[in-house]
Tab-separated table of C-alpha atoms in Angstrom:
chain	number	residue	atom	x	y	z
A	1	MET	CA	-112.276	-95.930	-43.952
A	2	ARG	CA	-115.681	-94.499	-44.380
A	3	PRO	CA	-116.572	-92.036	-47.587
A	4	LEU	CA	-116.115	-88.291	-46.831
A	5	ALA	CA	-117.067	-85.414	-48.815
A	6	VAL	CA	-117.525	-81.529	-48.039
A	7	ILE	CA	-120.087	-79.286	-49.338
A	8	GLY	CA	-120.146	-75.359	-49.003
A	9	ASN	CA	-118.197	-72.342	-50.091
A	10	VAL	CA	-114.979	-72.400	-52.502
A	11	ASN	CA	-113.651	-69.233	-53.633
A	12	VAL	CA	-110.475	-67.297	-54.611
A	13	ASP	CA	-108.322	-66.076	-51.736
A	14	LEU	CA	-105.552	-63.612	-52.738
A	15	ILE	CA	-103.211	-63.493	-49.440
A	16	LEU	CA	-100.916	-60.112	-48.875
A	17	GLY	CA	-98.898	-59.398	-45.943
A	18	PRO	CA	-97.689	-58.802	-43.490
A	19	ALA	CA	-99.097	-55.116	-43.249
A	20	ALA	CA	-98.244	-53.419	-39.794
A	21	PRO	CA	-99.315	-50.306	-39.018
A	22	TRP	CA	-102.552	-50.180	-41.392
A	23	PRO	CA	-101.778	-47.643	-44.354
A	24	LYS	CA	-103.390	-44.348	-44.413
A	25	ALA	CA	-105.563	-43.777	-47.712
A	26	GLY	CA	-103.764	-42.723	-50.661
A	27	THR	CA	-100.499	-44.475	-49.736
A	28	GLU	CA	-98.878	-47.457	-50.625
A	29	ILE	CA	-97.080	-50.191	-48.822
A	30	ILE	CA	-94.682	-53.102	-49.586
A	31	VAL	CA	-95.425	-56.521	-48.258
A	32	ASP	CA	-93.219	-59.536	-47.911
A	33	HIS	CA	-95.401	-62.449	-49.483
A	34	ASP	CA	-98.141	-62.810	-51.744
A	35	GLU	CA	-100.366	-66.300	-52.537
A	36	LEU	CA	-102.920	-66.664	-54.990
A	37	ARG	CA	-104.911	-69.828	-53.794
A	38	VAL	CA	-108.340	-71.770	-53.458
A	39	GLY	CA	-110.245	-70.531	-50.762
A	40	GLY	CA	-113.681	-70.752	-48.755
A	41	SER	CA	-113.918	-73.087	-45.921
A	42	ALA	CA	-115.011	-76.183	-48.341
A	43	GLY	CA	-111.821	-75.196	-50.634
A	44	ASN	CA	-109.724	-75.272	-47.835
A	45	SER	CA	-110.848	-78.476	-46.363
A	46	ALA	CA	-110.887	-80.125	-49.727
A	47	LEU	CA	-107.142	-78.959	-50.734
A	48	ALA	CA	-105.989	-80.492	-47.322
A	49	TRP	CA	-107.607	-83.839	-48.197
A	50	GLN	CA	-106.184	-83.503	-51.584
A	51	ALA	CA	-102.748	-82.889	-50.525
A	52	LEU	CA	-102.606	-85.736	-47.968
A	53	GLY	CA	-104.060	-88.154	-50.411
A	54	ILE	CA	-107.647	-88.656	-48.974
A	55	GLU	CA	-110.077	-89.738	-51.478
A	56	PHE	CA	-113.102	-87.443	-51.029
A	57	GLU	CA	-116.009	-85.550	-53.033
A	58	ILE	CA	-116.466	-81.963	-52.924
A	59	ALA	CA	-119.919	-79.988	-54.206
A	60	ALA	CA	-119.492	-76.265	-54.569
A	61	ASN	CA	-120.546	-74.156	-57.699
A	62	ILE	CA	-118.314	-71.477	-59.550
A	63	GLY	CA	-118.602	-67.912	-61.311
A	64	SER	CA	-118.666	-67.565	-65.280
A	65	ASP	CA	-115.174	-66.149	-65.309
A	66	GLN	CA	-111.317	-67.113	-65.542
A	67	PHE	CA	-111.543	-67.250	-61.546
A	68	GLY	CA	-114.403	-69.966	-61.563
A	69	ARG	CA	-112.450	-71.791	-64.325
A	70	TRP	CA	-109.014	-71.913	-62.214
A	71	LEU	CA	-111.185	-73.232	-59.272
A	72	ALA	CA	-112.776	-76.027	-61.181
A	73	GLU	CA	-109.199	-76.904	-62.629
A	74	ALA	CA	-107.753	-77.145	-58.854
A	75	PHE	CA	-109.778	-80.009	-58.071
A	76	GLY	CA	-109.842	-81.991	-61.581
A	77	ARG	CA	-112.231	-84.426	-62.076
A	78	ARG	CA	-113.719	-83.534	-58.843
A	79	SER	CA	-115.396	-80.383	-60.215
A	80	GLU	CA	-116.489	-82.002	-63.318
A	81	LYS	CA	-120.206	-81.405	-62.285
A	82	TRP	CA	-119.914	-78.171	-60.509
A	83	PRO	CA	-122.242	-75.518	-61.818
A	84	ALA	CA	-121.205	-72.115	-63.434
A	85	ARG	CA	-123.361	-69.383	-62.288
A	86	PRO	CA	-123.795	-66.234	-64.159
A	87	GLU	CA	-122.210	-64.056	-61.149
A	88	LYS	CA	-118.579	-63.563	-60.718
A	89	THR	CA	-116.709	-66.237	-58.451
A	90	THR	CA	-116.382	-64.696	-55.121
A	91	LEU	CA	-113.090	-63.340	-54.481
A	92	SER	CA	-111.407	-62.317	-51.125
A	93	VAL	CA	-108.701	-60.531	-50.623
A	94	GLY	CA	-106.892	-61.336	-46.884
A	95	ILE	CA	-104.076	-58.876	-45.434
A	96	THR	CA	-102.075	-60.648	-42.998
A	97	HIS	CA	-100.983	-58.760	-39.611
A	98	PRO	CA	-97.529	-59.784	-38.028
A	99	ASP	CA	-99.464	-61.537	-35.036
A	100	GLY	CA	-100.730	-63.999	-37.738
A	101	GLU	CA	-104.278	-62.516	-37.709
A	102	ARG	CA	-105.917	-61.233	-40.965
A	103	THR	CA	-108.443	-58.670	-42.468
A	104	PHE	CA	-110.919	-59.803	-45.166
A	105	PHE	CA	-112.301	-58.100	-48.052
A	106	THR	CA	-114.722	-60.602	-50.056
A	107	THR	CA	-117.027	-59.802	-52.890
A	108	THR	CA	-120.622	-61.277	-52.789
A	109	GLY	CA	-120.086	-63.290	-56.240
A	110	HIS	CA	-121.429	-66.744	-56.775
A	111	LEU	CA	-121.999	-68.049	-53.577
A	112	PRO	CA	-125.233	-67.030	-52.367
A	113	ARG	CA	-126.338	-69.043	-55.437
A	114	PHE	CA	-125.586	-72.390	-54.321
A	115	SER	CA	-128.390	-74.769	-53.824
A	116	LEU	CA	-129.236	-77.994	-53.067
A	117	ALA	CA	-129.884	-79.367	-56.766
A	118	ASP	CA	-125.927	-78.554	-56.911
A	119	VAL	CA	-125.207	-80.507	-54.109
A	120	PHE	CA	-127.268	-83.509	-55.753
A	121	ALA	CA	-125.538	-83.007	-59.149
A	122	VAL	CA	-122.213	-84.025	-57.603
A	123	ILE	CA	-122.838	-86.161	-54.538
A	124	ASP	CA	-124.421	-89.392	-54.798
A	125	GLY	CA	-126.344	-90.475	-51.278
A	126	GLU	CA	-126.100	-94.416	-51.580
A	127	ARG	CA	-122.176	-93.562	-52.546
A	128	LEU	CA	-121.694	-91.486	-49.412
A	129	ARG	CA	-123.832	-93.845	-47.403
A	130	GLY	CA	-122.225	-94.616	-43.686
A	131	GLY	CA	-120.036	-91.601	-44.262
A	132	TYR	CA	-119.131	-88.095	-43.295
A	133	ALA	CA	-120.282	-84.784	-44.964
A	134	LEU	CA	-118.755	-81.757	-43.876
A	135	LEU	CA	-121.519	-79.140	-44.227
A	136	CYS	CA	-119.739	-75.299	-43.986
A	137	GLY	CA	-120.407	-71.748	-45.347
A	138	GLY	CA	-124.051	-71.593	-44.199
A	139	PHE	CA	-124.009	-67.884	-43.650
A	140	LEU	CA	-122.709	-67.478	-46.916
A	141	THR	CA	-124.715	-70.022	-49.254
A	142	ASN	CA	-127.969	-68.382	-48.915
A	143	ASP	CA	-129.880	-70.724	-51.402
A	144	LEU	CA	-128.693	-73.921	-49.745
A	145	ALA	CA	-129.436	-72.709	-46.206
A	146	SER	CA	-133.030	-72.095	-46.937
A	147	GLU	CA	-133.053	-75.789	-47.919
A	148	TYR	CA	-131.126	-77.029	-45.181
A	149	ASP	CA	-134.179	-79.063	-43.845
A	150	ALA	CA	-134.329	-80.871	-46.767
A	151	PHE	CA	-130.492	-81.694	-46.905
A	152	PHE	CA	-130.723	-83.227	-43.281
A	153	ASP	CA	-133.519	-85.354	-44.206
A	154	TRP	CA	-131.473	-86.582	-47.211
A	155	ALA	CA	-128.805	-87.247	-44.920
A	156	ASP	CA	-130.657	-89.161	-42.335
A	157	SER	CA	-132.100	-91.069	-45.371
A	158	HIS	CA	-128.346	-92.639	-46.250
A	159	ASP	CA	-126.989	-92.778	-42.561
A	160	ILE	CA	-125.122	-89.515	-43.434
A	161	THR	CA	-123.454	-88.130	-40.513
A	162	VAL	CA	-123.320	-84.369	-40.928
A	163	ALA	CA	-119.968	-82.277	-39.663
A	164	LEU	CA	-121.233	-78.790	-39.155
A	165	ASP	CA	-118.810	-75.844	-39.193
A	166	THR	CA	-121.177	-72.854	-38.968
A	167	GLY	CA	-118.872	-70.445	-40.070
A	168	TRP	CA	-118.791	-66.506	-38.954
A	169	PRO	CA	-121.950	-64.659	-40.075
A	170	LEU	CA	-121.087	-61.653	-41.820
A	171	ASP	CA	-123.371	-59.256	-39.647
A	172	GLY	CA	-122.362	-61.192	-36.521
A	173	TRP	CA	-123.958	-63.314	-33.667
A	174	THR	CA	-127.218	-61.706	-33.798
A	175	GLU	CA	-130.113	-63.315	-32.208
A	176	LYS	CA	-131.374	-64.520	-36.078
A	177	ASN	CA	-128.042	-65.923	-36.811
A	178	CYS	CA	-127.632	-67.955	-33.360
A	179	ALA	CA	-131.187	-69.407	-33.577
A	180	ALA	CA	-130.269	-70.530	-37.120
A	181	ALA	CA	-127.075	-71.877	-35.924
A	182	ARG	CA	-128.850	-73.906	-32.678
A	183	ALA	CA	-131.170	-75.283	-35.663
A	184	TRP	CA	-128.566	-76.389	-37.827
A	185	LEU	CA	-126.734	-77.800	-35.067
A	186	SER	CA	-130.226	-79.652	-33.729
A	187	ARG	CA	-129.827	-82.122	-37.007
A	188	SER	CA	-126.082	-82.760	-37.175
A	189	GLY	CA	-123.900	-85.403	-35.714
A	190	ILE	CA	-120.522	-83.247	-34.995
A	191	ALA	CA	-120.269	-79.769	-34.350
A	192	LEU	CA	-116.684	-78.286	-35.295
A	193	LEU	CA	-116.758	-74.688	-33.915
A	194	ASN	CA	-113.953	-72.354	-32.789
A	195	GLU	CA	-113.954	-71.295	-29.173
A	196	VAL	CA	-115.460	-67.955	-29.593
A	197	GLU	CA	-118.633	-69.556	-31.871
A	198	THR	CA	-118.835	-72.336	-28.863
A	199	THR	CA	-119.259	-69.523	-25.905
A	200	THR	CA	-121.369	-67.153	-27.968
A	201	LEU	CA	-123.782	-69.903	-29.060
A	202	ALA	CA	-123.699	-71.131	-25.707
A	203	GLY	CA	-123.806	-68.122	-23.769
A	204	ILE	CA	-121.128	-69.635	-21.204
A	205	ALA	CA	-117.449	-68.367	-20.996
A	206	ASP	CA	-115.951	-71.848	-20.233
A	207	PRO	CA	-115.397	-73.485	-23.451
A	208	LEU	CA	-116.083	-77.007	-22.050
A	209	GLU	CA	-119.156	-76.209	-20.111
A	210	ALA	CA	-120.386	-74.564	-23.461
A	211	ALA	CA	-119.662	-77.493	-25.512
A	212	ARG	CA	-121.693	-79.405	-23.069
A	213	GLU	CA	-124.737	-77.024	-23.290
A	214	ILE	CA	-124.305	-77.188	-26.950
A	215	ARG	CA	-124.506	-80.988	-26.852
A	216	SER	CA	-127.337	-81.235	-24.944
A	217	HIS	CA	-129.590	-79.683	-27.512
A	218	MET	CA	-128.244	-82.072	-30.385
A	219	PRO	CA	-129.090	-85.557	-30.940
A	220	GLU	CA	-127.873	-88.528	-28.864
A	221	GLY	CA	-124.137	-89.713	-29.340
A	222	VAL	CA	-122.684	-86.638	-31.115
A	223	ILE	CA	-119.164	-84.887	-31.040
A	224	VAL	CA	-118.840	-81.666	-30.242
A	225	VAL	CA	-114.953	-79.967	-31.132
A	226	VAL	CA	-113.768	-76.631	-30.025
A	227	LYS	CA	-110.924	-75.623	-31.717
A	228	ARG	CA	-108.607	-73.509	-29.587
A	229	GLY	CA	-105.860	-72.017	-31.990
A	230	PRO	CA	-102.982	-72.445	-30.045
A	231	ASP	CA	-104.435	-73.804	-27.277
A	232	GLY	CA	-105.191	-76.887	-29.117
A	233	ALA	CA	-108.756	-78.870	-29.341
A	234	ILE	CA	-111.039	-80.273	-26.844
A	235	ALA	CA	-114.055	-82.138	-27.615
A	236	ILE	CA	-116.846	-83.877	-25.817
A	237	GLY	CA	-117.554	-87.457	-27.407
A	238	PRO	CA	-120.470	-89.513	-28.065
A	239	ASP	CA	-120.138	-91.176	-24.505
A	240	GLY	CA	-120.408	-87.630	-23.284
A	241	LEU	CA	-116.632	-87.611	-21.843
A	242	PRO	CA	-113.873	-84.966	-22.751
A	243	ALA	CA	-111.154	-85.726	-25.162
A	244	SER	CA	-108.346	-83.165	-25.830
A	245	ALA	CA	-105.017	-82.524	-27.989
A	246	THR	CA	-102.360	-79.825	-27.427
A	247	ALA	CA	-101.165	-77.730	-30.588
A	248	PRO	CA	-97.379	-77.760	-31.455
A	249	VAL	CA	-95.571	-74.454	-31.150
A	250	VAL	CA	-94.974	-72.930	-34.583
A	251	LYS	CA	-94.259	-69.609	-36.283
A	252	VAL	CA	-96.995	-69.060	-37.732
A	253	VAL	CA	-97.281	-67.495	-41.495
A	254	ASP	CA	-100.952	-66.811	-41.997
A	255	THR	CA	-103.792	-68.148	-39.709
A	256	ILE	CA	-106.172	-68.055	-42.858
A	257	GLY	CA	-108.349	-71.359	-43.057
A	258	ALA	CA	-106.648	-72.910	-40.139
A	259	GLY	CA	-109.834	-74.211	-38.817
A	260	ASP	CA	-111.006	-75.509	-42.064
A	261	VAL	CA	-107.982	-77.454	-42.494
A	262	PHE	CA	-108.092	-78.831	-38.868
A	263	ASN	CA	-111.799	-79.964	-39.947
A	264	ALA	CA	-110.290	-82.214	-42.908
A	265	GLY	CA	-107.565	-83.354	-40.376
A	266	PHE	CA	-109.822	-84.281	-37.708
A	267	LEU	CA	-112.763	-86.271	-39.902
A	268	ALA	CA	-109.989	-87.689	-41.807
A	269	ALA	CA	-108.786	-89.616	-38.655
A	270	LEU	CA	-112.249	-90.173	-37.377
A	271	ALA	CA	-113.463	-91.888	-40.908
A	272	ASP	CA	-110.000	-94.002	-40.436
A	273	GLY	CA	-111.640	-95.256	-37.204
A	274	LYS	CA	-109.083	-93.596	-34.821
A	275	PRO	CA	-109.921	-92.713	-31.218
A	276	LEU	CA	-111.308	-89.042	-30.655
A	277	ALA	CA	-108.118	-87.798	-28.813
A	278	SER	CA	-106.251	-88.762	-32.049
A	279	CYS	CA	-108.737	-87.174	-34.240
A	280	LEU	CA	-108.216	-84.036	-32.233
A	281	ALA	CA	-104.705	-84.264	-32.651
A	282	ALA	CA	-104.471	-84.925	-36.294
A	283	GLY	CA	-106.362	-81.891	-36.768
A	284	THR	CA	-104.115	-79.616	-35.117
A	285	GLN	CA	-101.090	-81.221	-36.393
A	286	VAL	CA	-102.143	-80.911	-40.386
A	287	ALA	CA	-103.748	-77.259	-39.385
A	288	SER	CA	-100.381	-76.234	-37.467
A	289	ARG	CA	-98.180	-77.373	-40.328
A	290	ALA	CA	-100.388	-75.400	-42.647
A	291	ILE	CA	-100.367	-71.849	-40.941
A	292	SER	CA	-96.301	-72.327	-40.616
A	293	THR	CA	-95.616	-72.939	-44.109
A	294	LEU	CA	-95.096	-70.990	-47.322
A	295	PRO	CA	-96.181	-72.089	-49.890
A	296	ARG	CA	-98.851	-73.932	-47.648
A	297	SER	CA	-97.933	-77.631	-46.750
A	298	TYR	CA	-100.415	-80.263	-44.965
A	299	GLY	CA	-97.990	-82.773	-44.376
A	300	GLU	CA	-97.141	-86.117	-46.383
A	301	PRO	CA	-99.708	-87.964	-48.086
A	302	SER	CA	-101.318	-90.793	-46.640
A	303	ALA	CA	-100.963	-94.630	-48.486
A	304	PRO	CA	-103.383	-94.401	-51.683
A	305	GLN	CA	-106.848	-95.502	-51.396
A	306	GLU	CA	-109.509	-96.973	-53.346
A	307	PRO	CA	-111.746	-94.388	-54.616
A	308	MET	CA	-115.317	-94.634	-53.961
A	309	SER	CA	-117.284	-96.588	-56.620
């Protein structure tokens, strides 16, 4: 199995809900469930790998407070070299709604100060050589995003395939943000996008044609994945041929981090040499289980693996 790493945003998620209708100012409502858990795109993917017994590395930073220490504890030895920034740890409060959608309230916190030096403090290029690096949270990790060119140069020099999940820009898909995402994709080997991101970046309504358009501006032999929620996932493979997977029908608890969990399942299968359609199926299955369980579950751990040396 090829080595795996995830690089990006780890923060605290406090999930409450469901809430409907939205309460009036000055009032209080009681909700059915709450869950305090590791969040952020990188954190969600890493939690899934950890639960499934997948060997991986994770590069992130934390704030200098109790929440930061709590995040680090969740990943044990993998977080030993995470730098603690003087800022408070980024906190997201997610309010879920009966249809499974959610509303976030998020503090700025420590995430913008995550840097390339922080990545190199954790990730060794030779150890990850020939593997996959999941890069996420680009619109939240400002310092690192400003150094993405150097990051991609480093990945290329170590034969590391970058799997990019752009995430959703806080100020929306402005032309500036679209241009940034397209530039990042032009250096990536795998695109992991949801349907709205795909069609918005391509300017094409059909998700498969939009994926083809995005792929045409990326290097040769890449994979473009479109995550479609309850409609499963589609992809254009290295050979230019499409593949797809349907999602099982589940009763949704909350959809927070569903795409990140999909990324974890997909990349674990890809690193294990599975065909593209099987990788899509693995991603949809793990994500579907995660969004339909409370406390969140990801499935049974895989067979133990030898740690990367």
